[in-house]
CSV table of C-alpha atoms and ligand atoms in Angstrom, one decimal:
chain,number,residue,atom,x,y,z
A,14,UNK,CA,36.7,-27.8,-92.8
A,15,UNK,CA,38.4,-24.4,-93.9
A,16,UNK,CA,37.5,-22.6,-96.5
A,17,UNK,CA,38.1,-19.2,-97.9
A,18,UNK,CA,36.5,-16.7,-100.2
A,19,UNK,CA,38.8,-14.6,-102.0
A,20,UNK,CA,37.6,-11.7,-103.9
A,21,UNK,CA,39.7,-9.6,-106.3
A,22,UNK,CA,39.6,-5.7,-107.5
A,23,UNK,CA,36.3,-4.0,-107.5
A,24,UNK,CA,34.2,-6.8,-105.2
A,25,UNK,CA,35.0,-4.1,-102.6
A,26,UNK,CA,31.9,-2.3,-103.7
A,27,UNK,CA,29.3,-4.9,-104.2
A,28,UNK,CA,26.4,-2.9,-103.2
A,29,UNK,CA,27.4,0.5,-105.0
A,30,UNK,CA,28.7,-1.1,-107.5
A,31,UNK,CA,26.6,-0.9,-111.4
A,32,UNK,CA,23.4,-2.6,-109.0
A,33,UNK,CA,21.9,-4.0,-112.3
A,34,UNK,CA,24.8,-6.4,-112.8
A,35,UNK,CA,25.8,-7.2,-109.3
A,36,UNK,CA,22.9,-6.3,-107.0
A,37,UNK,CA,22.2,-4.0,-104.1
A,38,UNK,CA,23.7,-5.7,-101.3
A,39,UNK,CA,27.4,-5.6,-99.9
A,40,UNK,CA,29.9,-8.1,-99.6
A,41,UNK,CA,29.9,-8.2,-95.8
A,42,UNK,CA,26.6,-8.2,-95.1
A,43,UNK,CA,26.0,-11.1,-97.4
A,44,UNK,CA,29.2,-13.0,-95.8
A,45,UNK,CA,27.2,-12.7,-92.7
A,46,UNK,CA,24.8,-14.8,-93.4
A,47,UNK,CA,26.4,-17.1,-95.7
A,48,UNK,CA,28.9,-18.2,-92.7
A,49,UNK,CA,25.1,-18.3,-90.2
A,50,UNK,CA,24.0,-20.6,-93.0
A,51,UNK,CA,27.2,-22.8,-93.3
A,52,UNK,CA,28.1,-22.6,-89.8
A,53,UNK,CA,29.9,-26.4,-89.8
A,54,UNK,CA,32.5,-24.8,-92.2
A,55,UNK,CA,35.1,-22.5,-90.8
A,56,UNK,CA,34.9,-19.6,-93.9
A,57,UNK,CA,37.2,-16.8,-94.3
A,58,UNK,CA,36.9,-14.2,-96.6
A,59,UNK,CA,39.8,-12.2,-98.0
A,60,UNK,CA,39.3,-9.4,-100.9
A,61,UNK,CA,42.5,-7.3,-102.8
A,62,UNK,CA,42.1,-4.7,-105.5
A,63,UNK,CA,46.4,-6.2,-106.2
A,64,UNK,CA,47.0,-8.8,-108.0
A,65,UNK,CA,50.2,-9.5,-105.9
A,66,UNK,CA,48.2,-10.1,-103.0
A,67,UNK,CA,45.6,-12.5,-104.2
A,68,UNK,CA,48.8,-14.3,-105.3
A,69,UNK,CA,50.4,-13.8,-101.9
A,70,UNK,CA,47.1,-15.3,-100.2
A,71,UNK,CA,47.0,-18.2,-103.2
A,72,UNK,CA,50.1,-19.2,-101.5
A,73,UNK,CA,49.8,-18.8,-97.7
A,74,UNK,CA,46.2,-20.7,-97.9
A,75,UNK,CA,47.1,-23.3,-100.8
A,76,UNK,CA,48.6,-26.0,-98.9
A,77,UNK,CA,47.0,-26.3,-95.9
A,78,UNK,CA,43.0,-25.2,-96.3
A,79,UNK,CA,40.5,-27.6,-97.8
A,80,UNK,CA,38.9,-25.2,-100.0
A,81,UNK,CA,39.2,-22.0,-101.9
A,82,UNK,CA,36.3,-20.1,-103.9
A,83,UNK,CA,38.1,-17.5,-105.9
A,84,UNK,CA,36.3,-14.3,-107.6
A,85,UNK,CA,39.1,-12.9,-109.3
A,86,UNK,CA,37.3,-10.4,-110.9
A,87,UNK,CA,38.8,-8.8,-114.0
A,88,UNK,CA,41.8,-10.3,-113.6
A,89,UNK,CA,40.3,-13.5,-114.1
A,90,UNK,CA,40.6,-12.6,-117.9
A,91,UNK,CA,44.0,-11.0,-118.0
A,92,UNK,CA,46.3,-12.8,-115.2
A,93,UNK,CA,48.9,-15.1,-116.3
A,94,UNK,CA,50.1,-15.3,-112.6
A,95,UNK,CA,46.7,-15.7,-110.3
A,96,UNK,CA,46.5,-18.9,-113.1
A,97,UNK,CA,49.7,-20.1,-112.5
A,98,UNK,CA,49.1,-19.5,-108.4
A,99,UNK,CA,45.9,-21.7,-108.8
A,100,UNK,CA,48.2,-24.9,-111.0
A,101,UNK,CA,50.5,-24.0,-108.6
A,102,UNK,CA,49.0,-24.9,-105.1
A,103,UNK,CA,46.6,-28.0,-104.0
A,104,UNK,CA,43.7,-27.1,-102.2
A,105,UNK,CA,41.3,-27.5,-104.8
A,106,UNK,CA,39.8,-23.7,-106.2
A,107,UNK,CA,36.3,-22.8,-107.3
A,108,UNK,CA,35.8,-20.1,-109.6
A,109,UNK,CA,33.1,-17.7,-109.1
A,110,UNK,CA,31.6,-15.4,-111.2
A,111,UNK,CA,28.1,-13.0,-109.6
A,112,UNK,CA,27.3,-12.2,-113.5
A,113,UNK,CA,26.9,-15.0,-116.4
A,114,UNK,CA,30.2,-13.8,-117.7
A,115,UNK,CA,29.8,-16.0,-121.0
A,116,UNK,CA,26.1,-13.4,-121.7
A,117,UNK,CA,28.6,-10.2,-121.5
A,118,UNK,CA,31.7,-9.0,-123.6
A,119,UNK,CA,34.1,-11.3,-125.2
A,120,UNK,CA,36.9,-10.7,-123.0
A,121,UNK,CA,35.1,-11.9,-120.2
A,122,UNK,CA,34.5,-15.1,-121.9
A,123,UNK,CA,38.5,-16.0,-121.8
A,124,UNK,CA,39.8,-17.2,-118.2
A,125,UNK,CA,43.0,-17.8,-116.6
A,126,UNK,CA,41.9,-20.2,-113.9
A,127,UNK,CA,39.0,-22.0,-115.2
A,128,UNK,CA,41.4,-24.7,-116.8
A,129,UNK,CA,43.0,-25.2,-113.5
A,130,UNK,CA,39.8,-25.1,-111.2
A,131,UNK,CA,38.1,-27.8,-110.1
A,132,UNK,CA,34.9,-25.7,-111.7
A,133,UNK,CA,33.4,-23.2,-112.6
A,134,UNK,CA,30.3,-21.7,-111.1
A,135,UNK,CA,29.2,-18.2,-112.6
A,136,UNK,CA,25.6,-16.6,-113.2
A,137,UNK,CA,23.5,-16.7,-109.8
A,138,UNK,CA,24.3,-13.3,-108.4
A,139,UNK,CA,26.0,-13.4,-105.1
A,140,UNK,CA,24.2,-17.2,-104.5
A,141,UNK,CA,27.6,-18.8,-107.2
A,142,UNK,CA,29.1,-18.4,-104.3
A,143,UNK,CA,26.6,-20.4,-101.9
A,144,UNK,CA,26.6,-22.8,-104.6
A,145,UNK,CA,30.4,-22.9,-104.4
A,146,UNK,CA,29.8,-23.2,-100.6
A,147,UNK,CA,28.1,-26.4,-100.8
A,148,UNK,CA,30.4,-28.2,-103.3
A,149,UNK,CA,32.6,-28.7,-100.7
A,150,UNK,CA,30.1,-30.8,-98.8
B,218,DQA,C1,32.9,-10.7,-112.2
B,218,DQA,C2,32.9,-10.7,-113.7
B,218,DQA,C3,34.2,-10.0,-114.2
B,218,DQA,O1,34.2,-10.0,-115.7
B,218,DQA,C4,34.3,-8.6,-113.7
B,218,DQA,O2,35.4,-7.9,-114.2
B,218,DQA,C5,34.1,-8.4,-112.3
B,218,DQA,C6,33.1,-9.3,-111.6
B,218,DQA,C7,31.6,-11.3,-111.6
B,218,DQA,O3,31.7,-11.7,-110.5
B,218,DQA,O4,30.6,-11.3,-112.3
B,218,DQA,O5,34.6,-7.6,-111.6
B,218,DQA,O6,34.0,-11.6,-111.8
């Protein structure tokens, strides 16, 4: 089974990034041990501050991998195309948020994907995406 993470802008710097919100520990170093934990799945893990690129990568990966758990960050309240990408393809998409998006600013409540995922998992720091992980399953 393949499946691939995709973060978007920012995720780059889980770790040093406002700590109180998204924790202390680094993308990589948690992908480490989420692929030792899942080790039947084959997981990628792909992360773009452009919004062109995770588009790009919707499209290479959409047809052909059985699973994608997509972080798109900020623009997962402001992009009209990465929610197009995501009704446009078939592998089925997770969305992932590390913070409970719905406890924070109103913008962050609206999303471009969520009506096109197969769901919606946001709130359980860096384990939404273990949790993602294992929908799959
Ligand atoms: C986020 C929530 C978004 O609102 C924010 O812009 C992010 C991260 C999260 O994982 O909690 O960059 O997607």
């Amino acid at each position: 089974m393949k499946i691939i993470i995709i973060n978007g802008p920012n995720l780059n710097l889980l770790g040093k990034r406002e700590p109180d919100i998204y924790g202390s520990h680094s993308f990589e170093d948690y992908f480490s041990n989420l692929k030792l934990k899942f080790s039947s799945i084959d997981l990628e893990y792909f992360q773009s501050n452009i919004e062109g690129e995770i588009i790009d990568k919707l499209h290479e990966v959409g047809f052909s991998y059985d699973g994608i758990i997509l972080n798109a960050a900020a623009y997962t309240h402001t992009s009209v195309g990465i929610g197009d990408a995501v009704k446009a393809i078939n592998t089925p998409v997770i969305e992932v948020h590390i913070s409970n998006v719905h406890a924070r600013e109103e913008f962050r409540h609206k999303s471009y994907i969520a009506a096109s995922a197969k769901g919606v998992i946001f709130g359980f720091g860096l384990k939404s995406y273990d949790l993602a992980t294992e929908s799959f399953l």
